Amino acid sequence: MPDRRLRNITILPGDGIGPEVIAQAVKTIQAIGYRYNHEFKLDQALIGAKAIDETGNPFPEATFEKCKSADAIILGAIGDPMYDSDPNAKIRPEQGLLDLRKKLQLFANIRPIKVYKKLLHLSPLKNERIKNVDLIIYRELTGGIYFGKKGRYEDGKIAYDHCVYSENEIKRIAHLAFQAAMKRRKKLCLVDKANVLETSRLWRSVVRAMATEYPEVETSYLYIDNAAMQLMIAPSQFDIILTSNLFGDVLSEEASVIAGSLGLLASASIGRRSCLFEPIHGSFPQAAGKDIANPLGTILSVGMMFRHFGMDIEANEVERAVELCMNEGILTIDLDVEVHYSCSQLGDLIYSIIAEDLEQINKRQLRMGSSSII
Ligand code: IPM
Ligand code: MG
């Protein structure tokens, strides 16, 4: 029986290439709705620099309300170079994202790193090293140094950022990470800096105690400096990596080079009531408005949303469509500088593959259908 429940999805296009990749995500949702007879209600809202321009607030109250009542949120990207050059700017677009995470308590950020056979050559790492990589980073997202007390004293000449974690904050994400490990290769690695930081020592003792509840999971511990190196020299050793907010930010960006392009990576941020799906890449302002951005990270994030809804068939279908494009070499310019397709062409194609259940792509037709292909 198809699940006919109406699902409300709040769409936050954001800044830079955000609106362009989001347009392709919307096509993907519509294709799944059409093919499997689901009903999705999409509602847009402002966030980031766009929201500052229009309301003075990077995360307006109206956006918060729409996000709170949604079954899921899809976000494009946030950030505008106008604010990067001014370290004294009082309001920053990124604050919108941090507020969104905090107010909706999206405490677990899940970032899968996977390699696609056809794209192995794009990674700066040796193919031998990366060909079996399939790992997921579980990054704590609403605590730690990002949200501790911060400030300045001595006339602004001294600054501080406090890093604070509670047992409960660690436990709730650690449980999700252990449960994910149970469904996979049953390996979990906690990454911390327990040789120096008190918060890391708390992480370690909490996770060590919890490991007894998951005896089948092989639990290991690495310091962040060592983990950063291991990720480059032997990334296939990892299954689930569990870590705090700042370490997860750095490690997930480092891990993204394994896949060859930041544009391919998807993520989910999960709370008790809310969930948000977004590509890992930023707003890439240089590419905005040119229809050259890679929409696959956002489309794969939509796939993660369906999986979160328990719609595994639909999630598999999104992944199949993306892999079909990759296998056929239908890629954006970040992945193929010679023959490439536009962001919207990729979105249209993904729509057709899903809606019409295509198993093959007629490249000639695709080329003739558009004049913008180089
Ligand atoms: C990320 C980003 C954000 C973060 C920024 C934009 C605030 O780098 O989602 O990884 O640091 O969490
Ligand atoms: Mg980051």
PDB file of N, CA and C in Angstrom, residues 77-166:
ATOM      1  N   ALA A  77      22.356  26.500   0.443  1.00  0.00           N
ATOM      2  CA  ALA A  77      23.671  26.897   0.969  1.00  0.00           C
ATOM      3  C   ALA A  77      23.548  28.268   1.594  1.00  0.00           C
ATOM      4  N   ILE A  78      24.517  28.562   2.469  1.00  0.00           N
ATOM      5  CA  ILE A  78      24.495  29.855   3.157  1.00  0.00           C
ATOM      6  C   ILE A  78      25.862  30.500   3.072  1.00  0.00           C
ATOM      7  N   GLY A  79      25.891  31.810   2.850  1.00  0.00           N
ATOM      8  CA  GLY A  79      27.167  32.530   2.871  1.00  0.00           C
ATOM      9  C   GLY A  79      27.271  33.514   1.722  1.00  0.00           C
ATOM     10  N   ASP A  80      27.855  34.670   2.035  1.00  0.00           N
ATOM     11  CA  ASP A  80      28.031  35.699   1.019  1.00  0.00           C
ATOM     12  C   ASP A  80      29.372  36.378   1.275  1.00  0.00           C
ATOM     13  N   PRO A  81      30.217  36.515   0.229  1.00  0.00           N
ATOM     14  CA  PRO A  81      31.572  37.057   0.442  1.00  0.00           C
ATOM     15  C   PRO A  81      31.559  38.469   1.025  1.00  0.00           C
ATOM     16  N   MET A  82      30.441  39.174   0.842  1.00  0.00           N
ATOM     17  CA  MET A  82      30.329  40.530   1.375  1.00  0.00           C
ATOM     18  C   MET A  82      30.632  40.553   2.883  1.00  0.00           C
ATOM     19  N   TYR A  83      30.238  39.488   3.568  1.00  0.00           N
ATOM     20  CA  TYR A  83      30.414  39.447   5.019  1.00  0.00           C
ATOM     21  C   TYR A  83      31.776  38.879   5.419  1.00  0.00           C
ATOM     22  N   ASP A  84      32.397  38.101   4.498  1.00  0.00           N
ATOM     23  CA  ASP A  84      33.664  37.458   4.848  1.00  0.00           C
ATOM     24  C   ASP A  84      34.786  38.467   5.016  1.00  0.00           C
ATOM     25  N   SER A  85      34.712  39.548   4.253  1.00  0.00           N
ATOM     26  CA  SER A  85      35.799  40.513   4.308  1.00  0.00           C
ATOM     27  C   SER A  85      35.687  41.455   5.506  1.00  0.00           C
ATOM     28  N   ASP A  86      34.591  41.326   6.246  1.00  0.00           N
ATOM     29  CA  ASP A  86      34.416  42.219   7.392  1.00  0.00           C
ATOM     30  C   ASP A  86      34.319  41.416   8.699  1.00  0.00           C
ATOM     31  N   PRO A  87      35.464  41.225   9.390  1.00  0.00           N
ATOM     32  CA  PRO A  87      35.421  40.411  10.615  1.00  0.00           C
ATOM     33  C   PRO A  87      34.603  41.062  11.732  1.00  0.00           C
ATOM     34  N   ASN A  88      34.293  42.346  11.580  1.00  0.00           N
ATOM     35  CA  ASN A  88      33.516  43.022  12.620  1.00  0.00           C
ATOM     36  C   ASN A  88      32.014  43.045  12.329  1.00  0.00           C
ATOM     37  N   ALA A  89      31.624  42.430  11.210  1.00  0.00           N
ATOM     38  CA  ALA A  89      30.199  42.439  10.857  1.00  0.00           C
ATOM     39  C   ALA A  89      29.377  41.904  12.032  1.00  0.00           C
ATOM     40  N   LYS A  90      28.342  42.652  12.399  1.00  0.00           N
ATOM     41  CA  LYS A  90      27.544  42.276  13.587  1.00  0.00           C
ATOM     42  C   LYS A  90      26.634  41.083  13.279  1.00  0.00           C
ATOM     43  N   ILE A  91      26.100  41.085  12.064  1.00  0.00           N
ATOM     44  CA  ILE A  91      25.227  39.970  11.680  1.00  0.00           C
ATOM     45  C   ILE A  91      25.912  39.232  10.538  1.00  0.00           C
ATOM     46  N   ARG A  92      25.951  37.911  10.621  1.00  0.00           N
ATOM     47  CA  ARG A  92      26.562  37.120   9.554  1.00  0.00           C
ATOM     48  C   ARG A  92      25.548  36.089   9.062  1.00  0.00           C
ATOM     49  N   PRO A  93      25.581  35.789   7.751  1.00  0.00           N
ATOM     50  CA  PRO A  93      24.633  34.796   7.217  1.00  0.00           C
ATOM     51  C   PRO A  93      24.731  33.451   7.930  1.00  0.00           C
ATOM     52  N   GLU A  94      25.963  33.032   8.265  1.00  0.00           N
ATOM     53  CA  GLU A  94      26.172  31.718   8.911  1.00  0.00           C
ATOM     54  C   GLU A  94      25.406  31.604  10.222  1.00  0.00           C
ATOM     55  N   GLN A  95      25.181  32.774  10.868  1.00  0.00           N
ATOM     56  CA  GLN A  95      24.445  32.749  12.127  1.00  0.00           C
ATOM     57  C   GLN A  95      23.049  32.141  11.915  1.00  0.00           C
ATOM     58  N   GLY A  96      22.504  32.353  10.717  1.00  0.00           N
ATOM     59  CA  GLY A  96      21.189  31.786  10.388  1.00  0.00           C
ATOM     60  C   GLY A  96      21.206  30.271  10.487  1.00  0.00           C
ATOM     61  N   LEU A  97      22.279  29.677   9.983  1.00  0.00           N
ATOM     62  CA  LEU A  97      22.408  28.222  10.008  1.00  0.00           C
ATOM     63  C   LEU A  97      22.597  27.725  11.440  1.00  0.00           C
ATOM     64  N   LEU A  98      23.424  28.445  12.193  1.00  0.00           N
ATOM     65  CA  LEU A  98      23.677  28.041  13.584  1.00  0.00           C
ATOM     66  C   LEU A  98      22.402  28.156  14.416  1.00  0.00           C
ATOM     67  N   ASP A  99      21.623  29.233  14.180  1.00  0.00           N
ATOM     68  CA  ASP A  99      20.350  29.400  14.903  1.00  0.00           C
ATOM     69  C   ASP A  99      19.371  28.287  14.547  1.00  0.00           C
ATOM     70  N   LEU A 100      19.328  27.985  13.267  1.00  0.00           N
ATOM     71  CA  LEU A 100      18.432  26.926  12.793  1.00  0.00           C
ATOM     72  C   LEU A 100      18.773  25.608  13.490  1.00  0.00           C
ATOM     73  N   ARG A 101      20.066  25.272  13.527  1.00  0.00           N
ATOM     74  CA  ARG A 101      20.481  24.019  14.176  1.00  0.00           C
ATOM     75  C   ARG A 101      20.123  24.029  15.661  1.00  0.00           C
ATOM     76  N   LYS A 102      20.425  25.157  16.316  1.00  0.00           N
ATOM     77  CA  LYS A 102      20.236  25.234  17.765  1.00  0.00           C
ATOM     78  C   LYS A 102      18.755  25.237  18.134  1.00  0.00           C
ATOM     79  N   LYS A 103      17.987  26.090  17.439  1.00  0.00           N
ATOM     80  CA  LYS A 103      16.582  26.223  17.825  1.00  0.00           C
ATOM     81  C   LYS A 103      15.777  24.961  17.549  1.00  0.00           C
ATOM     82  N   LEU A 104      16.168  24.224  16.515  1.00  0.00           N
ATOM     83  CA  LEU A 104      15.438  22.981  16.224  1.00  0.00           C
ATOM     84  C   LEU A 104      16.124  21.778  16.869  1.00  0.00           C
ATOM     85  N   GLN A 105      17.205  22.052  17.604  1.00  0.00           N
ATOM     86  CA  GLN A 105      17.958  20.979  18.281  1.00  0.00           C
ATOM     87  C   GLN A 105      18.342  19.844  17.330  1.00  0.00           C
ATOM     88  N   LEU A 106      18.939  20.243  16.207  1.00  0.00           N
ATOM     89  CA  LEU A 106      19.399  19.246  15.228  1.00  0.00           C
ATOM     90  C   LEU A 106      20.787  18.779  15.675  1.00  0.00           C
ATOM     91  N   PHE A 107      20.811  17.860  16.615  1.00  0.00           N
ATOM     92  CA  PHE A 107      22.077  17.585  17.302  1.00  0.00           C
ATOM     93  C   PHE A 107      22.999  16.607  16.580  1.00  0.00           C
ATOM     94  N   ALA A 108      22.456  15.847  15.631  1.00  0.00           N
ATOM     95  CA  ALA A 108      23.310  14.851  14.962  1.00  0.00           C
ATOM     96  C   ALA A 108      23.464  15.165  13.486  1.00  0.00           C
ATOM     97  N   ASN A 109      24.666  15.471  13.092  1.00  0.00           N
ATOM     98  CA  ASN A 109      24.934  15.754  11.678  1.00  0.00           C
ATOM     99  C   ASN A 109      25.591  14.517  11.071  1.00  0.00           C
ATOM    100  N   ILE A 110      24.950  13.992  10.040  1.00  0.00           N
ATOM    101  CA  ILE A 110      25.381  12.709   9.472  1.00  0.00           C
ATOM    102  C   ILE A 110      25.915  12.959   8.064  1.00  0.00           C
ATOM    103  N   ARG A 111      27.192  12.664   7.860  1.00  0.00           N
ATOM    104  CA  ARG A 111      27.825  12.961   6.568  1.00  0.00           C
ATOM    105  C   ARG A 111      28.471  11.698   5.987  1.00  0.00           C
ATOM    106  N   PRO A 112      27.804  11.062   5.045  1.00  0.00           N
ATOM    107  CA  PRO A 112      28.372   9.853   4.452  1.00  0.00           C
ATOM    108  C   PRO A 112      29.445  10.194   3.405  1.00  0.00           C
ATOM    109  N   ILE A 113      30.508   9.441   3.404  1.00  0.00           N
ATOM    110  CA  ILE A 113      31.575   9.614   2.405  1.00  0.00           C
ATOM    111  C   ILE A 113      31.695   8.301   1.652  1.00  0.00           C
ATOM    112  N   LYS A 114      31.417   8.384   0.378  1.00  0.00           N
ATOM    113  CA  LYS A 114      31.373   7.169  -0.422  1.00  0.00           C
ATOM    114  C   LYS A 114      32.120   7.445  -1.714  1.00  0.00           C
ATOM    115  N   VAL A 115      32.767   6.450  -2.288  1.00  0.00           N
ATOM    116  CA  VAL A 115      33.399   6.711  -3.586  1.00  0.00           C
ATOM    117  C   VAL A 115      32.610   6.000  -4.682  1.00  0.00           C
ATOM    118  N   TYR A 116      32.560   6.636  -5.824  1.00  0.00           N
ATOM    119  CA  TYR A 116      31.880   6.057  -6.974  1.00  0.00           C
ATOM    120  C   TYR A 116      32.949   5.586  -7.946  1.00  0.00           C
ATOM    121  N   LYS A 117      32.842   4.310  -8.332  1.00  0.00           N
ATOM    122  CA  LYS A 117      33.883   3.704  -9.186  1.00  0.00           C
ATOM    123  C   LYS A 117      34.247   4.580 -10.380  1.00  0.00           C
ATOM    124  N   LYS A 118      33.225   5.099 -11.039  1.00  0.00           N
ATOM    125  CA  LYS A 118      33.450   5.879 -12.260  1.00  0.00           C
ATOM    126  C   LYS A 118      34.209   7.180 -11.995  1.00  0.00           C
ATOM    127  N   LEU A 119      34.200   7.622 -10.749  1.00  0.00           N
ATOM    128  CA  LEU A 119      34.814   8.921 -10.452  1.00  0.00           C
ATOM    129  C   LEU A 119      36.093   8.791  -9.630  1.00  0.00           C
ATOM    130  N   LEU A 120      36.566   7.552  -9.465  1.00  0.00           N
ATOM    131  CA  LEU A 120      37.768   7.328  -8.651  1.00  0.00           C
ATOM    132  C   LEU A 120      38.928   8.226  -9.076  1.00  0.00           C
ATOM    133  N   HIS A 121      39.050   8.392 -10.395  1.00  0.00           N
ATOM    134  CA  HIS A 121      40.194   9.152 -10.928  1.00  0.00           C
ATOM    135  C   HIS A 121      40.179  10.622 -10.510  1.00  0.00           C
ATOM    136  N   LEU A 122      39.055  11.109 -10.041  1.00  0.00           N
ATOM    137  CA  LEU A 122      38.976  12.534  -9.675  1.00  0.00           C
ATOM    138  C   LEU A 122      39.570  12.830  -8.311  1.00  0.00           C
ATOM    139  N   SER A 123      39.747  11.793  -7.514  1.00  0.00           N
ATOM    140  CA  SER A 123      40.273  12.034  -6.176  1.00  0.00           C
ATOM    141  C   SER A 123      41.771  12.286  -6.237  1.00  0.00           C
ATOM    142  N   PRO A 124      42.264  13.236  -5.447  1.00  0.00           N
ATOM    143  CA  PRO A 124      43.718  13.459  -5.431  1.00  0.00           C
ATOM    144  C   PRO A 124      44.456  12.314  -4.733  1.00  0.00           C
ATOM    145  N   LEU A 125      43.707  11.416  -4.095  1.00  0.00           N
ATOM    146  CA  LEU A 125      44.348  10.289  -3.404  1.00  0.00           C
ATOM    147  C   LEU A 125      44.479   9.103  -4.359  1.00  0.00           C
ATOM    148  N   LYS A 126      45.458   8.244  -4.062  1.00  0.00           N
ATOM    149  CA  LYS A 126      45.677   7.066  -4.912  1.00  0.00           C
ATOM    150  C   LYS A 126      44.446   6.169  -4.908  1.00  0.00           C
ATOM    151  N   ASN A 127      44.043   5.727  -6.098  1.00  0.00           N
ATOM    152  CA  ASN A 127      42.836   4.909  -6.220  1.00  0.00           C
ATOM    153  C   ASN A 127      42.866   3.671  -5.336  1.00  0.00           C
ATOM    154  N   GLU A 128      44.057   3.056  -5.240  1.00  0.00           N
ATOM    155  CA  GLU A 128      44.221   1.862  -4.412  1.00  0.00           C
ATOM    156  C   GLU A 128      43.733   2.109  -2.980  1.00  0.00           C
ATOM    157  N   ARG A 129      44.038   3.317  -2.496  1.00  0.00           N
ATOM    158  CA  ARG A 129      43.717   3.649  -1.102  1.00  0.00           C
ATOM    159  C   ARG A 129      42.249   3.904  -0.868  1.00  0.00           C
ATOM    160  N   ILE A 130      41.571   4.393  -1.887  1.00  0.00           N
ATOM    161  CA  ILE A 130      40.204   4.880  -1.630  1.00  0.00           C
ATOM    162  C   ILE A 130      39.104   4.000  -2.198  1.00  0.00           C
ATOM    163  N   LYS A 131      39.496   2.981  -2.975  1.00  0.00           N
ATOM    164  CA  LYS A 131      38.438   2.288  -3.726  1.00  0.00           C
ATOM    165  C   LYS A 131      37.377   1.609  -2.845  1.00  0.00           C
ATOM    166  N   ASN A 132      37.718   1.279  -1.601  1.00  0.00           N
ATOM    167  CA  ASN A 132      36.702   0.646  -0.740  1.00  0.00           C
ATOM    168  C   ASN A 132      36.146   1.576   0.333  1.00  0.00           C
ATOM    169  N   VAL A 133      36.322   2.852   0.157  1.00  0.00           N
ATOM    170  CA  VAL A 133      35.874   3.770   1.212  1.00  0.00           C
ATOM    171  C   VAL A 133      34.346   3.851   1.276  1.00  0.00           C
ATOM    172  N   ASP A 134      33.819   3.663   2.459  1.00  0.00           N
ATOM    173  CA  ASP A 134      32.384   3.800   2.704  1.00  0.00           C
ATOM    174  C   ASP A 134      32.257   4.093   4.198  1.00  0.00           C
ATOM    175  N   LEU A 135      32.270   5.368   4.534  1.00  0.00           N
ATOM    176  CA  LEU A 135      32.234   5.728   5.949  1.00  0.00           C
ATOM    177  C   LEU A 135      31.188   6.816   6.189  1.00  0.00           C
ATOM    178  N   ILE A 136      30.783   6.936   7.429  1.00  0.00           N
ATOM    179  CA  ILE A 136      29.839   8.006   7.777  1.00  0.00           C
ATOM    180  C   ILE A 136      30.368   8.750   8.997  1.00  0.00           C
ATOM    181  N   ILE A 137      30.401  10.062   8.890  1.00  0.00           N
ATOM    182  CA  ILE A 137      30.797  10.873  10.039  1.00  0.00           C
ATOM    183  C   ILE A 137      29.540  11.290  10.804  1.00  0.00           C
ATOM    184  N   TYR A 138      29.513  11.012  12.097  1.00  0.00           N
ATOM    185  CA  TYR A 138      28.466  11.503  12.993  1.00  0.00           C
ATOM    186  C   TYR A 138      29.072  12.659  13.783  1.00  0.00           C
ATOM    187  N   ARG A 139      28.684  13.853  13.396  1.00  0.00           N
ATOM    188  CA  ARG A 139      29.220  15.069  14.018  1.00  0.00           C
ATOM    189  C   ARG A 139      28.182  15.678  14.957  1.00  0.00           C
ATOM    190  N   GLU A 140      28.565  15.914  16.210  1.00  0.00           N
ATOM    191  CA  GLU A 140      27.659  16.584  17.144  1.00  0.00           C
ATOM    192  C   GLU A 140      27.466  18.004  16.624  1.00  0.00           C
ATOM    193  N   LEU A 141      26.227  18.519  16.656  1.00  0.00           N
ATOM    194  CA  LEU A 141      25.986  19.764  15.914  1.00  0.00           C
ATOM    195  C   LEU A 141      25.435  20.935  16.730  1.00  0.00           C
ATOM    196  N   THR A 142      25.077  20.702  17.973  1.00  0.00           N
ATOM    197  CA  THR A 142      24.467  21.827  18.705  1.00  0.00           C
ATOM    198  C   THR A 142      25.201  22.154  20.003  1.00  0.00           C
ATOM    199  N   GLY A 143      26.418  21.645  20.155  1.00  0.00           N
ATOM    200  CA  GLY A 143      27.162  21.936  21.383  1.00  0.00           C
ATOM    201  C   GLY A 143      28.617  22.267  21.084  1.00  0.00           C
ATOM    202  N   GLY A 144      29.435  22.124  22.120  1.00  0.00           N
ATOM    203  CA  GLY A 144      30.870  22.337  21.956  1.00  0.00           C
ATOM    204  C   GLY A 144      31.246  23.791  21.760  1.00  0.00           C
ATOM    205  N   ILE A 145      32.402  24.005  21.189  1.00  0.00           N
ATOM    206  CA  ILE A 145      32.985  25.347  21.080  1.00  0.00           C
ATOM    207  C   ILE A 145      32.143  26.286  20.201  1.00  0.00           C
ATOM    208  N   TYR A 146      31.324  25.703  19.308  1.00  0.00           N
ATOM    209  CA  TYR A 146      30.476  26.533  18.454  1.00  0.00           C
ATOM    210  C   TYR A 146      29.463  27.336  19.283  1.00  0.00           C
ATOM    211  N   PHE A 147      28.995  26.721  20.381  1.00  0.00           N
ATOM    212  CA  PHE A 147      27.892  27.339  21.103  1.00  0.00           C
ATOM    213  C   PHE A 147      28.231  27.738  22.538  1.00  0.00           C
ATOM    214  N   GLY A 148      29.504  27.565  22.943  1.00  0.00           N
ATOM    215  CA  GLY A 148      29.893  27.968  24.290  1.00  0.00           C
ATOM    216  C   GLY A 148      29.961  29.487  24.402  1.00  0.00           C
ATOM    217  N   LYS A 149      30.188  29.948  25.624  1.00  0.00           N
ATOM    218  CA  LYS A 149      30.280  31.393  25.849  1.00  0.00           C
ATOM    219  C   LYS A 149      31.480  31.929  25.074  1.00  0.00           C
ATOM    220  N   LYS A 150      31.298  33.046  24.410  1.00  0.00           N
ATOM    221  CA  LYS A 150      32.421  33.651  23.689  1.00  0.00           C
ATOM    222  C   LYS A 150      32.478  35.129  23.987  1.00  0.00           C
ATOM    223  N   GLY A 151      33.628  35.692  23.843  1.00  0.00           N
ATOM    224  CA  GLY A 151      33.697  37.115  24.121  1.00  0.00           C
ATOM    225  C   GLY A 151      35.103  37.653  24.034  1.00  0.00           C
ATOM    226  N   ARG A 152      35.230  38.919  24.420  1.00  0.00           N
ATOM    227  CA  ARG A 152      36.518  39.608  24.384  1.00  0.00           C
ATOM    228  C   ARG A 152      36.719  40.365  25.686  1.00  0.00           C
ATOM    229  N   TYR A 153      37.949  40.558  26.054  1.00  0.00           N
ATOM    230  CA  TYR A 153      38.231  41.492  27.138  1.00  0.00           C
ATOM    231  C   TYR A 153      39.542  42.185  26.857  1.00  0.00           C
ATOM    232  N   GLU A 154      40.020  42.989  27.846  1.00  0.00           N
ATOM    233  CA  GLU A 154      41.235  43.802  27.618  1.00  0.00           C
ATOM    234  C   GLU A 154      41.081  44.648  26.350  1.00  0.00           C
ATOM    235  N   ASP A 155      39.997  45.415  26.298  1.00  0.00           N
ATOM    236  CA  ASP A 155      39.742  46.270  25.129  1.00  0.00           C
ATOM    237  C   ASP A 155      39.685  45.494  23.821  1.00  0.00           C
ATOM    238  N   GLY A 156      39.218  44.282  23.886  1.00  0.00           N
ATOM    239  CA  GLY A 156      39.074  43.478  22.668  1.00  0.00           C
ATOM    240  C   GLY A 156      40.358  42.775  22.234  1.00  0.00           C
ATOM    241  N   LYS A 157      41.421  42.952  23.017  1.00  0.00           N
ATOM    242  CA  LYS A 157      42.695  42.364  22.584  1.00  0.00           C
ATOM    243  C   LYS A 157      42.814  40.885  22.940  1.00  0.00           C
ATOM    244  N   ILE A 158      41.935  40.426  23.811  1.00  0.00           N
ATOM    245  CA  ILE A 158      41.932  39.006  24.170  1.00  0.00           C
ATOM    246  C   ILE A 158      40.542  38.446  23.903  1.00  0.00           C
ATOM    247  N   ALA A 159      40.503  37.290  23.242  1.00  0.00           N
ATOM    248  CA  ALA A 159      39.206  36.677  22.905  1.00  0.00           C
ATOM    249  C   ALA A 159      39.156  35.246  23.425  1.00  0.00           C
ATOM    250  N   TYR A 160      37.940  34.751  23.696  1.00  0.00           N
ATOM    251  CA  TYR A 160      37.813  33.366  24.141  1.00  0.00           C
ATOM    252  C   TYR A 160      36.550  32.717  23.576  1.00  0.00           C
ATOM    253  N   ASP A 161      36.593  31.410  23.426  1.00  0.00           N
ATOM    254  CA  ASP A 161      35.438  30.594  23.032  1.00  0.00           C
ATOM    255  C   ASP A 161      35.440  29.382  23.949  1.00  0.00           C
ATOM    256  N   HIS A 162      34.401  29.221  24.738  1.00  0.00           N
ATOM    257  CA  HIS A 162      34.365  28.070  25.646  1.00  0.00           C
ATOM    258  C   HIS A 162      33.844  26.829  24.948  1.00  0.00           C
ATOM    259  N   CYS A 163      34.459  25.710  25.265  1.00  0.00           N
ATOM    260  CA  CYS A 163      33.962  24.433  24.743  1.00  0.00           C
ATOM    261  C   CYS A 163      33.309  23.681  25.901  1.00  0.00           C
ATOM    262  N   VAL A 164      32.010  23.452  25.780  1.00  0.00           N
ATOM    263  CA  VAL A 164      31.280  22.793  26.863  1.00  0.00           C
ATOM    264  C   VAL A 164      30.494  21.606  26.290  1.00  0.00           C
ATOM    265  N   TYR A 165      30.535  20.468  26.980  1.00  0.00           N
ATOM    266  CA  TYR A 165      29.697  19.321  26.621  1.00  0.00           C
ATOM    267  C   TYR A 165      29.106  18.685  27.862  1.00  0.00           C
ATOM    268  N   SER A 166      27.875  18.221  27.757  1.00  0.00           N
ATOM    269  CA  SER A 166      27.277  17.483  28.878  1.00  0.00           C
ATOM    270  C   SER A 166      27.196  16.008  28.488  1.00  0.00           C
TER     271      SER A 166
END
